[in-house]
Amino acid sequence: MSATITPVDVPEPASVPGRVRGLRRLLRPGAAVLSGLLLFLSFPPRPLWWLALPAFGLLGWTLRGRRLRAGFGLGYLAGLGFLLPLLVWTGEEVGPGPWLALAAVEALFVAAAGAGIAAVSRLPVWPVFAAAVWILGEAARARVPFGGFPWGKIAFGQADGVFLPLAAVGGTPVLGFAVALCGFGLYEVVRLVLERRRAGADEASGAEGASGVDAARVPLARGALVAAALAVLVPVTGALAALPLVDDSAEDGTATVAAVQGNVPRLGLDFNSQRRAVLDNHANRTKELAADVKAGRKPQPDLVLWPENSSDIDPYANPDAYEVIDQAVRAINAPTVIGAVIAPETGKLRNTLIQWNPGRGPVAEYDKRHVQPFGEYIPMRSFVRLFNSNVDRVRRDFGPGTKVGVFDLAGTKVGLATCYEAAFDWAVRDTVTHGAQLISVPSNNATFGRSEMTYQQLAMSRVRAVEHSRSVVVPVTSGVSAIIRPDGEIVAQTKMFTPDVLVEKVPLRSSLTPATRMGTLPEALLVAVAAAGLGWSVARSVRARRGRTATGA
């Protein structure tokens, strides 16, 4: 009997390198997405602020030395990896269409920043220019389209981080720049250390020519390593040096503040469909507080803050609503800020905060100045309706107010930034420059369910507290409501969708931080640095092209 040998098919050796090349092509796109995911994970409610550093380090590795087109594409992937999970709450009640569209559009700004970072990555001290380009992208995203959408600024993920004191130095642009610079710097330190080690190994083996690094370039490499190390050390040192600016002492005495969270009868877009239910909830919580004060269980508040939309019907047009509010304010015997939708007979709706004094009724109003596109008003309504019929839920657009909101509540000047406005630097700052000793951010998050949105917004308020050295009170219809000291510490907060009242004594302050004094100047300077880096990169490219043409290359 003879044995039969069956031939075995062996893959062609050439196919293995082909697969390796295919995997390598996916390496940078995958790293870009991962860098975006790390940025998302650095945001609240997770206390993982430090993940922003490896996120920017990985983004630096992904973009360094790439062409502009590749930088744009990789930046877009990073933007999607960051913004898709960060903004998922925008589709909580209206489906995935608006969420995906918003993330896709906002990721274009990250894509443009990616192209810019790729362009400046060949320059000396490129981490400085790259971090400035990132801030340039954030500045553009905060302004266009439709007034901008600054949600997701890197600074808003740093409420628990070591860099937070820099918010008092130059606001969110300086804080975000420091984080990006440190991340890019970390990558550059690692890259240069590995490059020097490879060069040393090549010299030891007599392969200097293979390394492409000769002795003449060693001092240059050493200088680049020092510059990269400074990109890491300077932001950290600056944050430590800024600690004295984080002050929660009571310059103007204290005020006992009550924040009322009445809750809503149901989640979703129809949270206020049951007439007067939201208003009654807040009025009842306020009357319960008055009973606790009378019984000595809680201190008498100097002022009371209700959330945005806490009156679900117009108290001017509905006498029963007016009476319910007036009774509650008389019971607690303190000036109270009421959030209401005002529906005049003609014109646009107004998202209004009303100062309601006991015995006097309404004495002052603040109309929200930055109304939310596609939420409070619908741009391009007929076009948008083709993609999502939920636009018709907004039957009548809201109009923006024009005056800065500062109420004098029993001698305490309270600055007002309604919900969405807290994301905009100017909307909070100008309340402080107009004399606010305390900031209130009344909000209504009922339409976003139990998503991370409320925690993201709470982190913004913590950053604003440090930025302007003011206590910040966040009364929310359904949570999370909170009281924050000027150093960013949360001293009291509620649970989501739980009726509650917070009463705390907070320090009042009137001094101005450098960030408050300078306003947009730090951002403008960083934009100028980015422009200088991009201009330098273009000039180098033109010179290189001319040189190749002259030599016939």
XYZ file of C-alpha atoms in Angstrom:
553
model
C 0.000 0.000 0.000
C 1.448 3.351 -0.965
C 0.897 6.606 0.936
C -0.706 9.529 -0.849
C 0.643 12.967 -0.056
C -1.904 15.764 -0.421
C -0.330 19.090 -1.326
C -1.064 21.928 1.119
C -1.824 25.406 -0.209
C 0.651 27.856 1.269
C -0.244 31.586 1.040
C 1.974 33.580 -1.196
C 4.471 35.475 0.957
C 3.586 38.651 -0.889
C 0.038 38.570 0.490
C 1.191 38.999 4.111
C 2.812 42.403 3.567
C -0.337 43.403 1.695
C -2.473 42.649 4.753
C -0.041 44.496 6.982
C -0.276 47.536 4.736
C -4.071 47.323 4.903
C -3.988 47.277 8.700
C -1.568 50.188 8.750
C -3.958 52.213 6.619
C -6.602 51.729 9.319
C -4.254 52.580 12.172
C -4.440 56.363 11.979
C -8.214 56.541 11.301
C -8.769 54.220 14.255
C -6.491 56.346 16.421
C -8.397 59.472 15.379
C -11.715 57.959 16.465
C -10.137 56.736 19.698
C -8.791 60.211 20.491
C -12.325 61.587 20.124
C -13.747 58.866 22.371
C -11.146 59.662 25.029
C -12.168 63.317 24.889
C -15.796 62.300 25.401
C -14.872 60.090 28.354
C -13.047 63.029 29.957
C -16.387 64.868 30.310
C -18.884 64.616 33.206
C -20.488 62.754 34.779
C -17.203 60.823 34.717
C -14.440 62.426 36.852
C -11.870 61.412 34.222
C -10.707 64.898 33.186
C -7.127 63.640 32.756
C -8.158 61.500 29.765
C -8.088 64.709 27.720
C -4.275 64.611 27.881
C -3.778 61.204 26.194
C -6.621 62.179 23.843
C -4.660 65.164 22.549
C -1.440 63.157 22.600
C -3.007 60.503 20.399
C -4.510 63.177 18.152
C -1.040 64.719 17.806
C 0.404 61.364 16.716
C -2.464 60.929 14.270
C -2.089 64.338 12.615
C 1.629 65.115 12.791
C 3.169 65.315 9.338
C -0.076 64.593 7.486
C -1.184 66.465 4.393
C -4.068 68.926 4.725
C -6.622 66.596 3.150
C -5.631 63.735 5.418
C -5.643 66.075 8.414
C -9.178 67.181 7.570
C -10.422 63.603 7.240
C -8.700 62.388 10.389
C -9.926 65.455 12.273
C -13.471 64.709 11.138
C -13.211 61.161 12.485
C -11.913 62.518 15.790
C -14.791 65.002 15.867
C -17.348 62.264 15.317
C -15.731 60.079 17.971
C -16.023 62.995 20.402
C -19.337 64.651 19.530
C -21.554 61.702 18.616
C -21.563 60.270 22.156
C -21.303 63.697 23.809
C -24.437 65.074 22.105
C -26.583 61.942 22.056
C -29.019 63.670 24.438
C -30.108 66.025 21.632
C -32.028 63.093 20.113
C -33.548 61.956 23.398
C -37.139 62.791 22.411
C -36.979 63.705 18.718
C -35.162 60.699 17.274
C -31.636 60.238 15.922
C -31.962 62.597 12.941
C -31.275 65.928 14.716
C -28.566 64.340 16.876
C -26.697 62.876 13.889
C -27.070 66.070 11.867
C -25.789 68.249 14.717
C -22.799 66.014 15.407
C -21.979 65.785 11.689
C -22.019 69.569 11.283
C -20.123 70.343 14.492
C -17.478 67.719 13.630
C -16.619 69.820 10.557
C -15.064 72.391 12.893
C -12.898 69.673 14.435
C -12.018 68.534 10.908
C -10.876 72.052 9.994
C -8.825 72.167 13.205
C -7.328 68.789 12.236
C -6.216 70.186 8.891
C -4.719 73.199 10.643
C -2.898 71.044 13.211
C -1.477 68.904 10.411
C -0.262 72.073 8.679
C 1.550 73.492 11.723
C 2.895 70.113 12.906
C 6.089 70.560 10.870
C 6.959 73.836 12.587
C 9.311 74.277 15.540
C 7.431 74.260 18.889
C 4.436 72.921 16.958
C 2.454 71.910 20.095
C 1.947 75.633 20.853
C 0.579 76.320 17.387
C -1.495 73.123 17.371
C -3.167 73.966 20.693
C -3.890 77.486 19.425
C -5.439 76.046 16.243
C -7.736 73.903 18.401
C -8.909 77.034 20.241
C -9.417 78.746 16.873
C -11.752 75.876 15.943
C -13.637 76.224 19.239
C -13.947 79.985 18.754
C -15.481 79.485 15.315
C -17.820 76.751 16.561
C -19.035 79.065 19.343
C -20.146 81.690 16.811
C -21.487 80.014 13.654
C -23.927 78.942 12.427
C -27.044 80.425 14.093
C -25.038 82.097 16.823
C -22.795 79.094 17.454
C -22.817 75.965 19.587
C -19.949 75.950 22.133
C -21.154 72.777 23.877
C -18.173 70.472 24.207
C -15.489 73.107 24.734
C -12.544 71.274 26.252
C -12.667 73.630 29.245
C -16.106 72.310 30.207
C -14.639 68.868 30.858
C -12.105 70.208 33.372
C -14.271 71.138 36.363
C -12.474 68.511 38.484
C -9.046 68.975 36.896
C -5.777 70.528 38.011
C -5.955 73.100 35.209
C -9.229 74.645 36.461
C -7.594 77.723 38.122
C -6.559 78.888 34.650
C -10.225 79.696 34.000
C -9.734 82.697 36.292
C -6.695 83.786 34.258
C -8.166 83.803 30.760
C -11.518 82.032 30.764
C -12.407 78.931 28.807
C -9.979 79.666 25.910
C -6.910 79.702 28.174
C -8.109 76.659 30.128
C -8.754 74.689 26.936
C -5.451 75.830 25.403
C -3.519 74.611 28.445
C -5.094 71.150 28.264
C -4.464 70.792 24.529
C -0.899 72.128 24.835
C -0.080 69.706 27.633
C -1.471 66.760 25.641
C 0.392 67.659 22.447
C 3.514 68.336 24.506
C 3.358 64.906 26.129
C 3.248 63.258 22.719
C 6.163 65.361 21.458
C 8.285 64.482 24.511
C 7.661 60.763 23.944
C 8.343 61.079 20.208
C 11.648 62.924 20.674
C 12.851 60.588 23.424
C 12.195 57.564 21.221
C 13.872 59.284 18.277
C 16.996 60.039 20.310
C 17.112 56.451 21.564
C 16.897 55.130 18.015
C 19.617 57.523 16.945
C 21.826 56.402 19.838
C 21.250 52.741 19.023
C 22.097 53.348 15.359
C 25.323 55.163 16.262
C 26.320 52.362 18.610
C 25.852 49.826 15.825
C 27.649 51.956 13.266
C 24.439 52.640 11.350
C 24.474 56.416 11.590
C 23.557 56.780 7.948
C 20.506 54.575 8.357
C 19.167 56.667 11.218
C 19.336 59.884 9.293
C 20.471 61.662 12.505
C 24.020 62.953 12.624
C 25.994 64.619 15.362
C 25.270 68.096 14.011
C 21.566 67.574 14.662
C 21.889 66.374 18.261
C 21.910 69.905 19.836
C 18.848 70.783 17.757
C 17.079 67.637 18.942
C 18.007 68.441 22.536
C 16.545 71.932 22.189
C 13.353 70.509 20.696
C 13.066 68.114 23.639
C 13.403 70.991 26.107
C 10.703 72.929 24.235
C 8.413 69.890 24.290
C 8.981 69.430 28.017
C 8.099 73.086 28.580
C 4.838 72.530 26.687
C 3.938 70.096 29.464
C 5.402 71.944 32.429
C 4.236 75.484 31.669
C 0.469 74.703 31.746
C 0.802 72.733 34.972
C 2.988 75.410 36.578
C 0.624 78.107 35.374
C -2.348 76.325 36.934
C -0.519 76.078 40.271
C 0.497 79.742 40.075
C -3.144 80.695 39.431
C -4.412 79.035 42.613
C -4.474 82.341 44.578
C -7.068 83.618 42.093
C -9.454 80.874 43.224
C -10.947 82.634 46.245
C -14.273 81.892 47.918
C -14.050 84.451 50.718
C -17.103 86.616 51.337
C -16.015 90.060 50.115
C -19.552 91.489 50.342
C -20.953 89.338 53.110
C -23.162 86.336 52.511
C -26.664 85.552 51.306
C -28.868 82.608 52.196
C -30.165 81.260 48.897
C -32.952 78.759 48.210
C -33.101 76.832 44.929
C -36.454 75.161 44.286
C -36.737 72.010 42.147
C -40.437 71.276 41.773
C -40.092 68.434 39.250
C -42.373 67.762 36.271
C -45.345 65.388 35.861
C -43.689 63.511 32.990
C -40.459 63.297 31.011
C -40.049 64.397 27.421
C -41.256 67.151 25.144
C -44.714 67.141 26.750
C -43.411 67.777 30.270
C -45.798 70.751 30.633
C -48.838 69.388 28.808
C -50.818 69.075 32.052
C -51.961 72.627 32.675
C -50.364 74.296 35.711
C -48.850 71.058 37.022
C -45.247 72.344 36.811
C -46.198 75.661 38.399
C -48.101 73.963 41.225
C -45.122 71.708 41.925
C -42.807 74.681 42.411
C -45.355 76.690 44.371
C -45.991 73.752 46.708
C -42.276 73.160 47.311
C -41.896 76.853 48.139
C -44.814 76.747 50.607
C -43.297 73.640 52.223
C -40.037 75.572 52.598
C -41.971 78.415 54.235
C -43.467 75.928 56.714
C -40.001 74.532 57.487
C -38.682 78.055 58.057
C -41.565 78.861 60.415
C -40.920 75.629 62.340
C -37.197 76.410 62.589
C -36.140 73.419 60.520
C -34.541 75.565 57.790
C -33.131 79.108 57.766
C -35.071 81.992 56.250
C -33.704 82.554 52.724
C -32.762 86.048 51.577
C -33.815 85.145 48.058
C -35.460 82.225 46.252
C -34.653 80.991 42.745
C -37.046 78.947 40.612
C -35.968 77.274 37.359
C -36.528 78.210 33.746
C -40.135 77.397 32.690
C -41.147 76.803 36.320
C -44.452 78.454 35.482
C -45.799 76.428 32.581
C -48.434 79.079 31.794
C -48.147 82.848 31.385
C -48.917 84.448 34.769
C -49.756 87.760 33.100
C -52.418 86.187 30.894
C -53.738 83.715 33.504
C -54.992 85.167 36.802
C -54.971 81.754 38.492
C -51.240 81.340 37.764
C -50.550 84.864 39.009
C -52.356 84.115 42.275
C -50.537 80.793 42.830
C -47.139 82.461 42.390
C -48.076 85.444 44.554
C -49.259 83.205 47.404
C -46.049 81.185 47.342
C -43.853 84.314 47.350
C -45.856 85.833 50.206
C -45.514 82.594 52.167
C -41.718 82.470 51.901
C -41.488 86.290 52.306
C -38.439 86.678 50.079
C -37.907 88.047 46.550
C -38.251 85.139 44.141
C -37.157 84.660 40.535
C -39.820 82.888 38.463
C -39.202 81.325 35.046
C -42.124 81.662 32.653
C -43.037 81.606 28.975
C -44.626 84.943 28.146
C -47.047 84.889 25.220
C -47.893 88.430 24.056
C -50.882 88.883 21.774
C -48.608 89.674 18.859
C -44.994 88.967 18.108
C -42.745 86.218 19.359
C -42.812 84.301 22.622
C -40.400 85.282 25.384
C -38.474 82.982 27.696
C -38.605 85.273 30.703
C -37.321 85.393 34.271
C -39.511 87.529 36.530
C -38.457 89.100 39.809
C -41.465 88.658 42.086
C -41.377 90.527 45.387
C -43.680 89.715 48.329
C -46.487 92.227 48.531
C -45.507 93.898 45.245
C -45.666 91.159 42.611
C -43.579 91.382 39.427
C -41.006 94.194 39.554
C -38.397 93.270 36.921
C -37.923 90.959 33.919
C -35.084 89.348 32.007
C -35.726 87.862 28.561
C -33.332 85.135 27.471
C -30.966 86.701 24.935
C -29.573 83.636 23.190
C -32.553 81.498 22.306
C -31.813 77.973 21.155
C -32.042 77.267 17.404
C -34.179 74.228 16.512
C -35.426 74.203 20.101
C -36.894 77.625 20.861
C -37.044 78.799 17.284
C -36.790 77.006 13.946
C -34.477 78.446 11.295
C -35.343 77.413 7.731
C -38.562 75.839 9.021
C -39.956 74.624 5.667
C -36.640 72.994 4.743
C -36.088 71.341 8.130
C -39.643 69.958 8.091
C -38.637 67.741 5.156
C -36.367 65.792 7.502
C -38.163 65.930 10.860
C -41.794 66.759 11.575
C -41.000 67.547 15.220
C -40.243 71.110 14.154
C -43.986 71.718 14.154
C -44.029 71.214 17.919
C -42.496 74.690 18.021
C -45.613 76.406 16.666
C -44.499 79.901 17.627
C -40.875 80.995 17.708
C -39.234 82.600 20.718
C -37.583 85.978 20.272
C -34.343 87.046 21.974
C -34.104 89.703 24.666
C -31.676 92.592 24.461
C -30.889 93.609 28.056
C -28.347 92.125 30.464
C -30.051 90.294 33.321
C -29.072 91.517 36.788
C -31.748 91.580 39.519
C -31.397 93.360 42.851
C -32.889 90.796 45.232
C -33.074 92.322 48.718
C -29.700 94.007 48.226
C -27.985 91.084 46.481
C -27.227 91.631 42.818
C -27.889 88.363 40.969
C -26.725 87.830 37.383
C -28.952 85.673 35.185
C -27.901 83.307 32.403
C -30.782 81.097 31.335
C -29.869 77.454 30.629
C -28.284 77.349 27.141
C -26.687 80.761 27.730
C -24.274 79.287 30.283
C -22.301 77.778 27.398
C -21.530 81.222 25.948
C -18.660 83.192 27.481
C -20.207 86.608 26.853
C -23.637 85.730 28.273
C -22.199 85.003 31.725
C -19.393 87.555 31.769
C -21.501 90.623 31.103
C -23.725 89.903 34.110
C -20.598 90.149 36.275
C -19.325 93.306 34.576
C -22.784 94.769 35.222
C -22.395 94.232 38.953
C -23.552 90.680 39.719
C -22.310 89.378 43.086
C -23.884 85.975 42.483
C -24.807 84.105 39.292
C -27.966 82.073 38.699
C -28.333 79.587 35.828
C -32.026 78.592 35.881
C -32.593 75.646 33.557
C -35.168 73.185 32.308
C -33.721 69.817 31.350
C -36.972 67.834 31.424
C -36.947 67.371 27.647
C -33.611 65.504 27.826
C -34.686 62.745 30.189
C -32.026 61.067 32.298
C -29.222 61.781 29.837
C -25.803 63.244 30.659
C -26.887 66.698 29.488
C -27.649 68.025 32.973
C -24.230 66.923 34.269
C -22.464 68.544 31.326
C -24.306 71.781 32.017
C -23.546 71.592 35.732
C -19.830 71.319 34.897
C -20.126 74.501 32.811
C -21.509 76.326 35.844
C -18.613 75.091 37.985
C -16.129 76.434 35.442
C -18.016 79.746 35.329
C -17.828 79.986 39.132
C -14.019 79.862 39.027
C -13.778 81.961 35.875
C -15.589 84.905 37.489
C -15.045 84.114 41.191
C -18.751 84.023 41.941
C -21.093 81.611 43.675
C -23.378 79.996 41.112
C -26.869 78.656 41.815
C -28.395 76.223 39.305
C -32.140 75.732 39.880
C -33.500 73.091 37.484
C -37.073 71.873 37.011
C -36.153 68.186 37.207
C -32.469 68.078 38.255
C -29.653 68.239 38.825
C -30.042 71.495 40.782
C -26.969 72.669 42.676
C -25.322 75.416 44.694
C -21.676 76.075 43.817
C -19.101 78.167 45.654
C -16.680 80.513 43.838
C -13.955 77.844 43.922
C -16.134 75.465 41.880
C -17.088 73.214 44.797
C -20.633 71.879 44.811
C -21.957 72.313 48.354
C -25.470 70.977 47.709
C -27.220 69.225 44.848
C -30.430 67.345 44.136
C -31.207 64.067 42.428
C -32.809 63.930 38.999
C -36.626 63.987 38.760
C -36.982 64.398 42.523
C -38.791 67.359 44.165
C -36.389 69.148 46.482
C -35.289 72.499 47.877
C -31.676 73.497 48.519
C -30.949 76.191 51.113
C -27.361 77.347 51.612
C -25.428 80.395 52.744
C -23.082 81.507 49.958
C -20.344 84.162 49.794
C -20.973 87.315 47.774
C -18.110 88.832 45.802
C -17.542 91.934 43.679
C -13.860 91.810 42.644
C -13.076 90.898 39.034
C -10.737 88.123 37.934
C -8.267 88.710 35.080
C -10.541 86.581 32.900
C -13.524 88.822 33.627
C -11.518 91.992 33.041
C -9.970 90.865 29.753
C -13.054 89.322 28.197
C -12.312 88.095 24.663
C -8.685 89.323 24.625
C -7.072 85.967 25.590
C -9.092 84.169 22.920
C -8.112 86.805 20.340
C -4.424 86.391 21.214
C -4.625 82.610 20.859
C -6.413 82.992 17.525
C -3.571 85.301 16.442
C -1.018 82.641 17.446
C -2.924 80.084 15.389
C -3.053 82.447 12.413
C 0.676 83.116 12.715
C 1.427 79.387 12.756
C -0.787 78.716 9.749
C 0.786 81.627 7.880
C 4.275 80.388 8.706
C 3.358 76.915 7.494
C 2.051 78.286 4.193
C 5.207 80.370 3.710
C 7.434 77.336 4.326
C 5.431 75.281 1.840
C 5.736 77.997 -0.821
C 9.510 78.283 -0.294
C 9.916 74.515 -0.465
C 7.890 74.353 -3.699
C 9.980 77.123 -5.245
C 13.153 75.354 -4.184
C 12.059 72.122 -5.864
C 11.159 74.041 -9.014
C 14.539 75.808 -9.089
C 16.442 72.533 -8.786
C 14.242 70.801 -11.332
C 12.994 68.268 -8.794
